[in-house]
CSV table of C-alpha atoms and ligand atoms in Angstrom, one decimal:
chain,number,residue,atom,x,y,z
A,1,GLU,CA,-4.1,26.8,-26.0
A,2,ASP,CA,-3.6,23.2,-26.9
A,3,THR,CA,-0.3,23.1,-28.8
A,4,PRO,CA,1.3,19.8,-29.5
A,5,GLU,CA,3.7,20.5,-26.7
A,6,THR,CA,1.1,21.2,-24.1
A,7,SER,CA,-0.9,18.2,-25.0
A,8,THR,CA,2.2,16.0,-24.7
A,9,ARG,CA,2.8,17.6,-21.3
A,10,HIS,CA,-0.8,16.9,-20.4
A,11,ASP,CA,-0.5,13.3,-21.5
A,12,ASP,CA,2.7,12.9,-19.4
A,13,ASP,CA,0.9,14.2,-16.3
A,14,ARG,CA,-2.2,12.0,-17.0
A,15,LEU,CA,-0.1,8.9,-17.3
A,16,LEU,CA,2.1,9.8,-14.4
A,17,GLY,CA,5.3,10.2,-16.4
A,18,GLY,CA,4.6,7.0,-18.4
A,19,LEU,CA,3.8,4.8,-15.4
A,20,LEU,CA,0.3,4.2,-16.6
A,21,SER,CA,-0.5,2.6,-19.9
A,22,PRO,CA,-2.6,4.7,-22.2
A,23,ALA,CA,-4.4,1.6,-23.5
A,24,PHE,CA,-7.4,1.6,-21.2
A,25,ASP,CA,-10.9,2.7,-21.7
A,26,GLU,CA,-11.4,5.6,-19.3
A,27,HIS,CA,-15.0,4.9,-18.4
A,28,SER,CA,-14.4,1.4,-17.2
A,29,CYS,CA,-12.1,2.8,-14.5
A,30,ARG,CA,-12.6,6.5,-13.9
A,31,SER,CA,-10.0,6.7,-11.1
A,32,ARG,CA,-7.1,5.5,-13.2
A,33,TYR,CA,-6.4,8.7,-15.1
A,34,THR,CA,-8.1,11.2,-12.8
A,35,SER,CA,-7.1,10.4,-9.2
A,36,SER,CA,-3.7,12.2,-9.6
A,37,LEU,CA,-5.6,15.4,-10.3
A,38,TYR,CA,-6.8,15.4,-6.7
A,39,ARG,CA,-3.3,15.4,-5.3
A,40,ARG,CA,-0.3,17.6,-5.4
A,41,ARG,CA,2.0,16.8,-8.1
A,42,SER,CA,4.2,13.8,-7.1
A,43,PRO,CA,7.7,14.8,-6.2
A,44,PHE,CA,8.9,11.5,-7.7
A,45,ARG,CA,9.2,10.4,-11.4
A,46,PRO,CA,9.4,6.8,-12.5
A,47,SER,CA,12.6,5.9,-14.3
A,48,THR,CA,12.4,5.3,-18.0
A,49,TYR,CA,13.6,1.7,-17.3
A,50,LEU,CA,10.7,1.1,-14.9
A,51,VAL,CA,8.3,2.4,-17.6
A,52,GLU,CA,9.9,0.1,-20.2
A,53,ARG,CA,9.7,-2.9,-17.9
A,54,LEU,CA,6.1,-2.3,-17.1
A,55,ARG,CA,5.2,-2.2,-20.8
A,56,ARG,CA,7.1,-5.5,-21.2
A,57,TYR,CA,5.3,-7.0,-18.3
A,58,GLU,CA,1.9,-6.0,-19.7
A,59,ALA,CA,2.8,-7.7,-23.0
A,60,ARG,CA,3.8,-10.9,-21.2
A,61,HIS,CA,0.6,-10.7,-19.0
A,62,LYS,CA,-1.5,-10.5,-22.1
A,63,ARG,CA,0.3,-13.5,-23.8
A,64,CYS,CA,0.2,-15.7,-20.7
A,65,GLY,CA,-2.8,-14.4,-18.8
A,66,PRO,CA,-6.3,-16.0,-18.3
A,67,GLY,CA,-8.0,-16.7,-21.6
A,68,SER,CA,-4.8,-17.3,-23.5
A,69,ALA,CA,-3.7,-20.7,-24.9
A,70,LEU,CA,-0.5,-20.6,-22.9
A,71,PHE,CA,-2.6,-20.2,-19.7
A,72,GLN,CA,-4.7,-23.3,-20.6
A,73,GLU,CA,-1.5,-25.2,-21.1
A,74,ALA,CA,-0.1,-24.1,-17.8
A,75,VAL,CA,-3.3,-25.1,-16.0
A,76,GLU,CA,-3.1,-28.5,-17.6
A,77,HIS,CA,0.4,-29.0,-16.2
A,78,LEU,CA,-0.9,-27.9,-12.8
A,79,ARG,CA,-3.7,-30.5,-13.1
A,80,SER,CA,-1.1,-33.2,-13.9
A,81,GLY,CA,0.5,-32.6,-10.4
A,82,ARG,CA,4.0,-32.4,-11.8
A,83,ASN,CA,6.0,-29.3,-12.7
A,84,ALA,CA,6.7,-29.0,-16.4
A,85,ALA,CA,10.4,-28.9,-17.4
A,86,ARG,CA,10.3,-25.9,-19.6
A,87,SER,CA,7.5,-23.4,-19.7
A,88,GLU,CA,7.2,-20.1,-21.5
A,89,CYS,CA,4.9,-18.7,-18.8
A,90,GLN,CA,5.5,-18.8,-15.1
A,91,TYR,CA,2.9,-17.6,-12.6
A,92,VAL,CA,2.7,-16.2,-9.1
A,93,VAL,CA,-0.7,-16.3,-7.4
A,94,TRP,CA,-1.4,-13.9,-4.6
A,95,THR,CA,-3.9,-14.8,-2.0
A,96,PRO,CA,-5.2,-12.3,0.5
A,97,PHE,CA,-4.5,-12.3,4.2
A,98,ASN,CA,-5.4,-9.9,7.0
A,99,GLY,CA,-6.7,-6.3,6.6
A,100,LEU,CA,-6.8,-4.2,3.5
A,101,GLY,CA,-3.6,-2.3,4.3
A,102,ASN,CA,-1.7,-5.5,4.8
A,103,ARG,CA,-3.2,-6.9,1.6
A,104,MET,CA,-2.1,-4.0,-0.5
A,105,LEU,CA,1.4,-4.1,0.9
A,106,ALA,CA,1.7,-7.8,0.2
A,107,LEU,CA,0.1,-7.5,-3.3
A,108,ALA,CA,2.5,-4.7,-4.3
A,109,SER,CA,5.4,-6.7,-3.0
A,110,THR,CA,4.2,-9.8,-5.0
A,111,PHE,CA,4.0,-7.7,-8.2
A,112,LEU,CA,7.6,-6.4,-7.7
A,113,TYR,CA,8.6,-10.0,-7.2
A,114,ALA,CA,6.8,-11.0,-10.4
A,115,LEU,CA,8.6,-8.2,-12.3
A,116,LEU,CA,12.0,-9.3,-11.0
A,117,THR,CA,11.4,-13.0,-11.7
A,118,ASP,CA,9.5,-12.7,-15.0
A,119,ARG,CA,6.3,-14.2,-13.6
A,120,VAL,CA,2.7,-13.3,-14.3
A,121,LEU,CA,0.8,-12.0,-11.3
A,122,LEU,CA,-2.6,-13.5,-10.7
A,123,VAL,CA,-4.9,-12.7,-7.8
A,124,HIS,CA,-7.2,-15.0,-5.9
A,125,ALA,CA,-10.1,-12.6,-5.2
A,126,PRO,CA,-12.7,-13.9,-2.7
A,127,PRO,CA,-16.0,-12.0,-2.7
A,128,GLU,CA,-14.9,-9.4,-0.1
A,129,PHE,CA,-11.9,-8.5,-2.2
A,130,ASP,CA,-13.6,-8.7,-5.6
A,131,GLY,CA,-14.7,-5.3,-7.1
A,132,LEU,CA,-12.4,-3.2,-5.0
A,133,PHE,CA,-9.8,-2.5,-7.8
A,134,CYS,CA,-9.8,-2.1,-11.5
A,135,GLU,CA,-7.9,-4.5,-13.7
A,136,PRO,CA,-4.3,-3.1,-13.8
A,137,PHE,CA,-3.1,-4.8,-17.0
A,138,PRO,CA,-4.5,-3.8,-20.3
A,139,GLY,CA,-6.2,-6.4,-22.5
A,140,SER,CA,-6.1,-9.1,-19.9
A,141,SER,CA,-7.1,-9.9,-16.3
A,142,TRP,CA,-5.3,-10.5,-13.1
A,143,THR,CA,-8.1,-12.4,-11.5
A,144,LEU,CA,-7.9,-16.1,-11.3
A,145,PRO,CA,-10.8,-17.6,-13.3
A,146,ALA,CA,-13.7,-18.8,-11.2
A,147,ASP,CA,-13.2,-22.4,-12.4
A,148,PHE,CA,-9.6,-22.4,-11.4
A,149,LEU,CA,-8.2,-25.8,-10.2
A,150,ILE,CA,-7.6,-24.7,-6.7
A,151,THR,CA,-10.5,-23.0,-4.9
A,152,ASP,CA,-10.1,-23.7,-1.1
A,153,PHE,CA,-7.1,-21.4,-0.7
A,154,ASP,CA,-7.6,-21.0,3.1
A,155,GLY,CA,-7.6,-24.8,3.6
A,156,VAL,CA,-4.7,-25.6,1.2
A,157,PHE,CA,-2.3,-22.9,2.1
A,158,THR,CA,-1.5,-23.0,5.8
A,159,MET,CA,1.8,-23.2,7.7
A,160,TRP,CA,1.5,-27.0,7.6
A,161,SER,CA,1.0,-27.2,3.9
A,162,PRO,CA,3.2,-30.0,2.5
A,163,THR,CA,4.0,-27.9,-0.6
A,164,SER,CA,5.2,-24.9,1.5
A,165,TYR,CA,8.7,-24.1,0.5
A,166,LYS,CA,9.8,-24.0,4.1
A,167,ASN,CA,8.3,-27.4,4.8
A,168,MET,CA,9.7,-29.1,1.7
A,169,ARG,CA,13.2,-27.8,2.5
A,170,GLN,CA,13.0,-29.0,6.0
A,171,ALA,CA,11.7,-32.4,5.0
A,172,GLY,CA,14.5,-32.6,2.5
A,173,THR,CA,12.1,-33.3,-0.4
A,174,ILE,CA,13.7,-30.6,-2.6
A,175,SER,CA,17.1,-29.2,-3.0
A,176,ASN,CA,19.1,-27.1,-5.5
A,177,ALA,CA,19.9,-30.4,-7.4
A,178,THR,CA,16.2,-31.4,-7.9
A,179,ALA,CA,15.3,-31.5,-11.6
A,180,GLU,CA,12.4,-29.3,-12.8
A,181,GLN,CA,10.2,-32.2,-13.7
A,182,SER,CA,10.7,-34.0,-10.4
A,183,LEU,CA,9.1,-31.1,-8.5
A,184,PRO,CA,5.5,-30.8,-7.4
A,185,ALA,CA,3.3,-28.7,-9.7
A,186,TYR,CA,3.4,-25.7,-7.4
A,187,VAL,CA,5.2,-24.2,-4.5
A,188,PHE,CA,3.7,-22.2,-1.7
A,189,LEU,CA,5.6,-19.3,-0.3
A,190,ASP,CA,4.4,-18.6,3.2
A,191,LEU,CA,5.4,-15.1,4.0
A,192,ILE,CA,3.1,-14.1,6.8
A,193,GLN,CA,4.4,-12.0,9.8
A,194,SER,CA,6.7,-14.7,11.1
A,195,PHE,CA,8.1,-15.8,7.7
A,196,THR,CA,11.5,-14.9,9.0
A,197,ASP,CA,13.6,-17.9,7.8
A,198,ALA,CA,11.7,-18.2,4.5
A,199,ALA,CA,13.1,-17.8,1.1
A,200,PHE,CA,15.3,-14.8,0.5
A,201,CYS,CA,18.7,-16.3,0.0
A,202,ASP,CA,20.1,-16.6,-3.6
A,203,ASP,CA,20.1,-20.4,-3.1
A,204,ASP,CA,16.4,-20.4,-2.4
A,205,GLN,CA,15.6,-18.3,-5.3
A,206,GLN,CA,17.4,-20.7,-7.7
A,207,VAL,CA,15.1,-23.5,-6.5
A,208,LEU,CA,12.0,-21.4,-6.6
A,209,ALA,CA,12.7,-20.3,-10.1
A,210,LYS,CA,12.2,-23.8,-11.3
A,211,PHE,CA,8.5,-23.9,-10.3
A,212,ASN,CA,6.1,-22.7,-12.9
A,213,TRP,CA,3.4,-22.1,-10.4
A,214,MET,CA,3.9,-20.3,-7.1
A,215,VAL,CA,1.4,-19.2,-4.5
A,216,ILE,CA,2.3,-16.4,-2.1
A,217,LYS,CA,0.4,-15.6,1.1
A,218,SER,CA,1.7,-12.6,3.0
A,219,ASP,CA,0.6,-9.6,5.1
A,220,VAL,CA,3.8,-7.6,5.0
A,221,TYR,CA,5.8,-5.3,2.7
A,222,PHE,CA,8.3,-8.0,1.8
A,223,ALA,CA,9.4,-5.9,-1.2
A,224,ALA,CA,11.9,-4.3,1.1
A,225,MET,CA,13.6,-7.7,1.6
A,226,LEU,CA,14.3,-8.0,-2.1
A,227,PHE,CA,16.6,-5.0,-1.8
A,228,LEU,CA,18.8,-7.0,0.6
A,229,MET,CA,19.5,-9.6,-2.0
A,230,PRO,CA,22.6,-9.3,-4.1
A,231,ALA,CA,20.9,-11.1,-7.0
A,232,TYR,CA,18.4,-8.3,-7.6
A,233,GLU,CA,20.6,-5.4,-6.6
A,234,ARG,CA,21.5,-4.2,-10.1
A,235,GLU,CA,18.0,-4.6,-11.5
A,236,LEU,CA,16.4,-2.8,-8.6
A,237,THR,CA,18.8,0.1,-8.8
A,238,GLN,CA,17.8,0.6,-12.4
A,239,LEU,CA,14.1,0.2,-11.7
A,240,PHE,CA,14.1,2.5,-8.7
A,241,PRO,CA,17.0,5.0,-8.6
A,242,GLU,CA,15.0,6.7,-5.8
A,243,LYS,CA,14.5,4.1,-3.1
A,244,GLU,CA,12.1,6.3,-1.3
A,245,ALA,CA,9.5,5.9,-4.0
A,246,VAL,CA,9.4,2.2,-4.6
A,247,PHE,CA,5.9,1.7,-3.0
A,248,HIS,CA,4.7,5.0,-4.3
A,249,HIS,CA,5.3,4.0,-7.9
A,250,LEU,CA,4.1,0.4,-7.5
A,251,ALA,CA,0.9,1.5,-5.8
A,252,ARG,CA,0.1,4.2,-8.3
A,253,TYR,CA,0.6,1.7,-11.1
A,254,LEU,CA,-1.3,-1.1,-9.6
A,255,PHE,CA,-4.1,0.2,-7.4
A,256,HIS,CA,-7.0,2.0,-9.0
A,257,PRO,CA,-10.3,2.0,-7.1
A,258,SER,CA,-13.2,0.5,-9.0
A,259,ASN,CA,-15.9,2.9,-10.2
A,260,ASP,CA,-18.0,2.0,-7.1
A,261,VAL,CA,-15.3,2.9,-4.7
A,262,TRP,CA,-14.3,5.9,-6.8
A,263,GLY,CA,-17.9,7.1,-6.5
A,264,ILE,CA,-17.5,7.2,-2.7
A,265,VAL,CA,-14.2,9.0,-3.0
A,266,HIS,CA,-15.3,11.5,-5.6
A,267,ARG,CA,-18.7,12.4,-3.9
A,268,PHE,CA,-17.1,12.9,-0.5
A,269,TYR,CA,-14.3,15.0,-1.9
A,270,GLU,CA,-16.5,17.3,-3.9
A,271,ALA,CA,-19.0,17.7,-1.1
A,272,TYR,CA,-16.7,18.2,1.8
A,273,LEU,CA,-13.1,18.7,0.8
A,274,SER,CA,-12.7,20.4,-2.5
A,275,ARG,CA,-13.1,24.0,-1.2
A,276,ALA,CA,-10.3,23.7,1.4
A,277,ASP,CA,-7.2,25.8,0.9
A,278,GLU,CA,-5.3,23.3,3.0
A,279,LEU,CA,-6.2,19.7,3.7
A,280,VAL,CA,-4.8,17.9,6.8
A,281,GLY,CA,-5.4,14.2,7.2
A,282,LEU,CA,-5.5,12.6,10.6
A,283,GLN,CA,-5.7,8.8,10.8
A,284,VAL,CA,-6.4,7.5,14.3
A,285,ARG,CA,-6.0,3.7,14.5
A,286,VAL,CA,-6.4,2.2,18.0
A,287,PHE,CA,-5.4,-1.4,17.9
A,288,PRO,CA,-7.2,-4.1,20.0
A,289,GLU,CA,-3.9,-5.2,21.4
A,290,MET,CA,-3.0,-1.7,22.5
A,291,PRO,CA,-6.3,-0.2,23.7
A,292,ILE,CA,-5.1,3.4,24.4
A,293,PRO,CA,-7.9,5.2,26.2
A,294,PHE,CA,-9.6,8.1,24.4
A,295,ASP,CA,-8.2,10.9,26.6
A,296,ASN,CA,-4.7,9.6,26.3
A,297,MET,CA,-4.9,9.3,22.5
A,298,TYR,CA,-6.5,12.7,22.1
A,299,GLU,CA,-3.9,14.3,24.4
A,300,GLN,CA,-1.2,12.8,22.2
A,301,ILE,CA,-2.7,14.1,19.0
A,302,ILE,CA,-2.9,17.6,20.4
A,303,ARG,CA,0.7,17.4,21.8
A,304,CYS,CA,1.9,16.3,18.3
A,305,SER,CA,0.0,19.1,16.6
A,306,GLU,CA,1.5,21.7,18.9
A,307,GLN,CA,5.0,20.3,18.7
A,308,GLU,CA,4.9,20.2,14.9
A,309,GLY,CA,2.5,23.0,14.1
A,310,LEU,CA,0.0,20.8,12.3
A,311,LEU,CA,-3.6,21.8,13.2
A,312,PRO,CA,-4.6,25.5,13.2
A,313,LYS,CA,-3.9,27.1,16.6
A,314,LEU,CA,-6.8,28.4,18.7
A,315,GLY,CA,-6.6,32.0,19.8
A,316,GLN,CA,-8.5,35.2,20.3
A,317,THR,CA,-10.7,36.6,17.6
A,318,VAL,CA,-8.6,39.1,15.7
A,319,VAL,CA,-10.1,42.5,15.9
A,320,VAL,CA,-9.0,45.3,13.7
A,321,THR,CA,-10.0,49.0,13.4
A,322,ALA,CA,-12.0,49.8,10.3
A,323,ALA,CA,-11.6,53.0,8.3
A,324,ASN,CA,-14.5,54.6,10.2
A,325,GLY,CA,-12.8,53.9,13.5
A,326,SER,CA,-15.1,51.0,14.6
A,327,SER,CA,-13.7,47.6,15.6
A,328,VAL,CA,-14.5,44.7,13.3
A,329,VAL,CA,-13.5,41.1,13.2
A,330,ALA,CA,-10.6,40.6,10.8
A,331,PRO,CA,-11.9,38.9,7.7
A,332,SER,CA,-10.2,35.6,6.7
A,333,THR,CA,-10.7,33.7,3.5
A,334,LYS,CA,-8.6,30.7,4.4
A,335,LEU,CA,-10.3,27.4,5.0
A,336,THR,CA,-8.5,24.4,6.5
A,337,SER,CA,-10.2,21.1,6.4
A,338,ILE,CA,-9.3,18.3,8.6
A,339,LEU,CA,-10.1,14.8,7.4
A,340,VAL,CA,-10.3,12.3,10.2
A,341,THR,CA,-10.4,8.6,9.6
A,342,SER,CA,-11.0,6.2,12.4
A,343,LEU,CA,-13.1,3.3,13.4
A,344,PHE,CA,-14.6,5.5,16.1
A,345,PRO,CA,-16.4,8.9,16.0
A,346,ASP,CA,-14.9,10.3,19.2
A,347,TYR,CA,-11.8,12.0,17.9
A,348,TYR,CA,-13.8,13.7,15.2
A,349,ASP,CA,-16.5,14.8,17.7
A,350,ARG,CA,-14.0,16.4,20.0
A,351,ILE,CA,-11.8,18.1,17.4
A,352,ARG,CA,-14.9,19.5,15.6
A,353,GLY,CA,-16.3,20.7,18.9
A,354,VAL,CA,-13.1,22.6,19.8
A,355,TYR,CA,-13.0,24.5,16.5
A,356,HIS,CA,-16.7,25.1,16.8
A,357,ALA,CA,-16.4,26.7,20.2
A,358,ARG,CA,-13.3,28.9,19.6
A,359,PRO,CA,-11.8,30.9,16.9
A,360,THR,CA,-8.3,30.2,15.5
A,361,GLU,CA,-5.4,32.5,16.0
A,362,THR,CA,-5.3,33.6,12.4
A,363,GLY,CA,-9.0,33.8,11.9
A,364,GLU,CA,-8.9,31.0,9.4
A,365,TYR,CA,-11.9,28.7,9.3
A,366,VAL,CA,-11.6,25.0,10.1
A,367,ALA,CA,-14.0,22.3,9.0
A,368,VAL,CA,-13.7,18.8,10.3
A,369,HIS,CA,-15.0,15.7,8.5
A,370,GLN,CA,-15.1,12.0,8.9
A,371,PRO,CA,-16.5,9.8,6.2
A,372,SER,CA,-17.4,6.7,8.3
A,373,HIS,CA,-17.0,5.2,11.8
A,374,GLU,CA,-17.4,1.5,11.4
A,375,ARG,CA,-16.6,0.7,15.1
A,376,GLU,CA,-14.9,-2.6,14.2
A,377,GLN,CA,-12.8,-4.1,11.6
A,378,ARG,CA,-14.8,-6.4,9.2
A,379,THR,CA,-12.4,-7.5,6.6
A,380,GLU,CA,-14.9,-10.2,5.4
A,381,ALA,CA,-17.4,-7.6,4.3
A,382,ARG,CA,-17.1,-6.1,0.9
A,383,GLY,CA,-18.9,-2.8,1.6
A,384,HIS,CA,-16.7,-2.3,4.7
A,385,ASN,CA,-13.6,-2.8,2.5
A,386,GLN,CA,-14.9,-0.4,-0.1
A,387,ARG,CA,-15.3,2.3,2.5
A,388,ALA,CA,-11.8,1.6,3.9
A,389,LEU,CA,-10.3,1.9,0.4
A,390,ALA,CA,-12.2,5.1,-0.2
A,391,GLU,CA,-10.8,6.6,3.0
A,392,ILE,CA,-7.3,5.5,2.2
A,393,TYR,CA,-7.6,7.4,-1.1
A,394,LEU,CA,-9.1,10.5,0.6
A,395,LEU,CA,-6.2,10.5,3.1
A,396,SER,CA,-3.8,10.3,0.2
A,397,PHE,CA,-5.2,13.6,-1.2
A,398,CYS,CA,-4.2,15.6,1.9
A,399,ASP,CA,-1.4,18.1,1.9
A,400,ARG,CA,-0.2,16.9,5.3
A,401,VAL,CA,-0.8,13.5,6.8
A,402,VAL,CA,-0.7,12.4,10.4
A,403,THR,CA,-0.8,8.6,10.8
A,404,SER,CA,-0.9,6.1,13.7
A,405,ALA,CA,2.2,4.0,14.4
A,406,VAL,CA,2.2,0.4,13.1
A,407,SER,CA,-0.9,0.9,10.9
A,408,THR,CA,-0.5,-0.4,7.4
A,409,PHE,CA,-3.7,1.5,6.5
A,410,GLY,CA,-1.8,4.7,7.1
A,411,TYR,CA,1.3,3.4,5.2
A,412,ILE,CA,-0.8,3.0,2.1
A,413,ALA,CA,-2.3,6.5,2.3
A,414,HIS,CA,1.0,8.4,2.6
A,415,GLY,CA,2.7,6.0,0.2
A,416,LEU,CA,0.1,6.8,-2.5
A,417,ALA,CA,0.3,10.5,-1.7
A,418,GLY,CA,4.1,10.5,-1.8
A,419,VAL,CA,4.3,12.5,1.4
A,420,ARG,CA,6.3,11.8,4.5
A,421,PRO,CA,3.8,11.5,7.4
A,422,TRP,CA,3.9,12.6,11.0
A,423,VAL,CA,3.7,9.3,12.9
A,424,LEU,CA,1.9,9.2,16.3
A,425,LEU,CA,4.3,6.9,18.2
A,426,ARG,CA,3.0,3.9,20.1
A,427,PRO,CA,3.4,4.3,23.9
A,428,PRO,CA,5.0,1.5,25.9
A,429,SER,CA,1.7,0.6,27.4
A,430,PRO,CA,-1.9,1.7,26.7
A,431,VAL,CA,-1.9,4.2,29.6
A,432,ALA,CA,1.8,5.3,29.3
A,433,ARG,CA,2.8,8.6,27.6
A,434,ALA,CA,4.3,8.4,24.1
A,435,GLU,CA,7.5,10.5,24.1
A,436,PRO,CA,7.7,12.3,21.8
A,437,ALA,CA,4.1,12.4,20.7
A,438,CYS,CA,5.0,12.0,17.1
A,439,VAL,CA,7.9,12.2,14.7
A,440,ARG,CA,8.2,13.1,11.0
A,441,SER,CA,9.0,10.1,9.0
A,442,GLU,CA,12.2,10.3,6.9
A,443,THR,CA,10.8,8.4,4.0
A,444,VAL,CA,7.6,7.9,2.1
A,445,GLU,CA,8.1,4.1,2.1
A,446,PRO,CA,6.1,1.7,4.3
A,447,CYS,CA,7.8,-0.3,7.0
A,448,LEU,CA,8.5,-4.0,6.7
A,449,GLN,CA,7.5,-4.8,10.3
A,450,ALA,CA,8.7,-8.4,10.4
A,451,LEU,CA,12.3,-9.2,9.6
A,452,PRO,CA,13.9,-12.5,9.2
A,453,ARG,CA,15.9,-13.5,12.2
A,454,ARG,CA,19.0,-13.7,10.1
A,455,MET,CA,20.1,-12.9,6.5
A,456,CYS,CA,22.0,-15.3,4.3
A,457,GLY,CA,25.6,-14.5,4.3
A,458,ALA,CA,25.3,-12.2,7.3
A,459,ALA,CA,26.7,-13.3,10.7
A,460,GLU,CA,24.0,-14.4,13.2
A,461,GLY,CA,22.9,-11.6,15.4
A,462,SER,CA,24.1,-8.9,13.0
A,463,ASP,CA,21.9,-5.8,12.6
A,464,ILE,CA,20.0,-6.2,9.3
A,465,GLY,CA,19.1,-2.5,9.4
A,466,ALA,CA,22.7,-1.7,9.1
A,467,LEU,CA,23.6,-4.2,6.3
A,468,VAL,CA,23.0,-2.1,3.2
A,469,PRO,CA,23.1,1.7,2.8
A,470,HIS,CA,19.5,2.4,1.8
A,471,ILE,CA,17.7,0.5,4.6
A,472,ARG,CA,17.1,1.8,8.0
A,473,HIS,CA,15.0,0.9,11.1
A,474,CYS,CA,11.4,2.3,11.1
A,475,GLU,CA,10.3,5.1,13.4
A,476,ASP,CA,7.3,3.2,14.6
A,477,VAL,CA,8.5,-0.4,14.7
A,478,GLN,CA,12.1,-0.5,16.0
A,479,LYS,CA,12.9,-4.0,14.7
A,480,GLY,CA,11.4,-3.3,11.3
A,481,VAL,CA,13.1,-1.8,8.3
A,482,LYS,CA,12.3,0.6,5.5
A,483,LEU,CA,13.9,1.9,2.4
A,484,PHE,CA,14.9,5.5,2.0
B,501,GDP,P1,-3.8,-2.0,10.1
B,501,GDP,O1,-4.5,-3.0,10.9
B,501,GDP,O2,-4.0,-0.6,10.7
B,501,GDP,O3,-2.4,-2.3,9.8
B,501,GDP,O4,-4.6,-1.8,8.7
B,501,GDP,P2,-5.4,-2.9,7.8
B,501,GDP,O5,-6.0,-2.1,6.7
B,501,GDP,O6,-4.5,-4.0,7.4
B,501,GDP,O7,-6.5,-3.4,8.7
B,501,GDP,C1,-7.4,-2.6,9.4
B,501,GDP,C2,-8.8,-2.6,8.8
B,501,GDP,O8,-9.7,-2.1,9.8
B,501,GDP,C3,-9.0,-1.8,7.6
B,501,GDP,O9,-8.7,-2.4,6.4
B,501,GDP,C4,-10.5,-1.4,7.7
B,501,GDP,O10,-11.2,-2.6,7.3
B,501,GDP,C5,-10.6,-1.2,9.1
B,501,GDP,N1,-10.3,0.2,9.5
B,501,GDP,C6,-9.3,0.6,10.3
B,501,GDP,N2,-9.2,1.9,10.4
B,501,GDP,C7,-10.2,2.4,9.6
B,501,GDP,C8,-10.7,3.7,9.2
B,501,GDP,O11,-10.2,4.7,9.7
B,501,GDP,N3,-11.7,3.8,8.3
B,501,GDP,C9,-12.3,2.7,7.8
B,501,GDP,N4,-13.3,2.8,7.0
B,501,GDP,N5,-11.9,1.4,8.2
B,501,GDP,C10,-10.9,1.3,9.0
């Protein structure tokens, strides 16, 4: 029965506790309001303050975004080559770098940065990135217009770029005393892996705040860094009272697979996974720089599974005595489906073969599926990225998730799901044994793998992982940190 109360409750679920705006047309982006139906209910709830800030952000995006008069004005200033003294709208442009997982971590971080600094987030979407996601902000667009002033992002934004913040600081061309109108029209924040000494002191932020245009290039989850800065501490505590769910909320708000990608997800799920009583996700990522041989990796997966009780155990066929005295195979109705994602088909082949050949201890049935095996990473190809995104989503529907150490692809999947994964640890060398085979992560948050060498205010050589209470070192990357 649809009483007003149940329909409010339904709306609350559909909009993820207010995280999503109700203002979208459902058909233009079918995943937005339906993907949560494929998952267990999230254990986390967005704070009312986060919800309020998102609605305020959306209003600003609409006022300042592409197509608005204020946007035109800001582009004119950009064209002039000089920063405007006072501007109602400030922008941060995100430009993609590295694989899809890295991109999503950096994009979510850039959005959080935009929220904190009252900037409007725009996305430079080259063809291979275009069409992966729906527009996240109602009544506007986050995509830079095709005729935008800057087009050659890869050429302009490099570590040698003269408008890189780091380079300008080092050259002494800007300081905290520089007046707004004496600054260049934009600043480039170079936050890729080795960004280490970049821009996360309060002093830096005061200078950066003067620029109306900022471009960020990153491949890491630098959102975690913002939690180390005193200037944002109060605001972040209000936005995210549960530190473990920062990426979970940001990702569920921002990332909605386009209808094309959702088609892949939806069809695969309905055809192969929807009838499972239990869904186990297994993401096997073998990195080129750590080429673990198949037998070693397979052994590690099985050792992890046995240690943690993850995949159904093999056993003898359970035989029971029927009423008439004859022996029959005990009936089971349980179906466990294992979703394997990997660039290679070998793990899927072996695991499926094993369950094919022998029964399980409980008599439950096991189905094993893998949507694709692309063999190699091809970040420059749109179709490849669409399949990768679809698989990240499918993994995020699993009840239990086993991921590979260091893989940002895995981070996104368990982050979206809101589950703590079992992480297959990286061995010291490709042929060495990882000990233990895996550990259960203590948080849903992704790892910030690259840390600055030092933090402002902290003594040189001090352990950043120990500086603030809600940060700790990652299970898979010792020098990295994560929120919990
Ligand atoms: P990371 O390198 O594991 O941190 O993850 P990234 O997502 O940044 O880069 C790896 C890329 O390789 C992905 O984006 C995909 O393009 C591809 N890839 C890796 N593993 C898989 C997989 O299991 N399935 C698919 N479809 N693609 C994958």
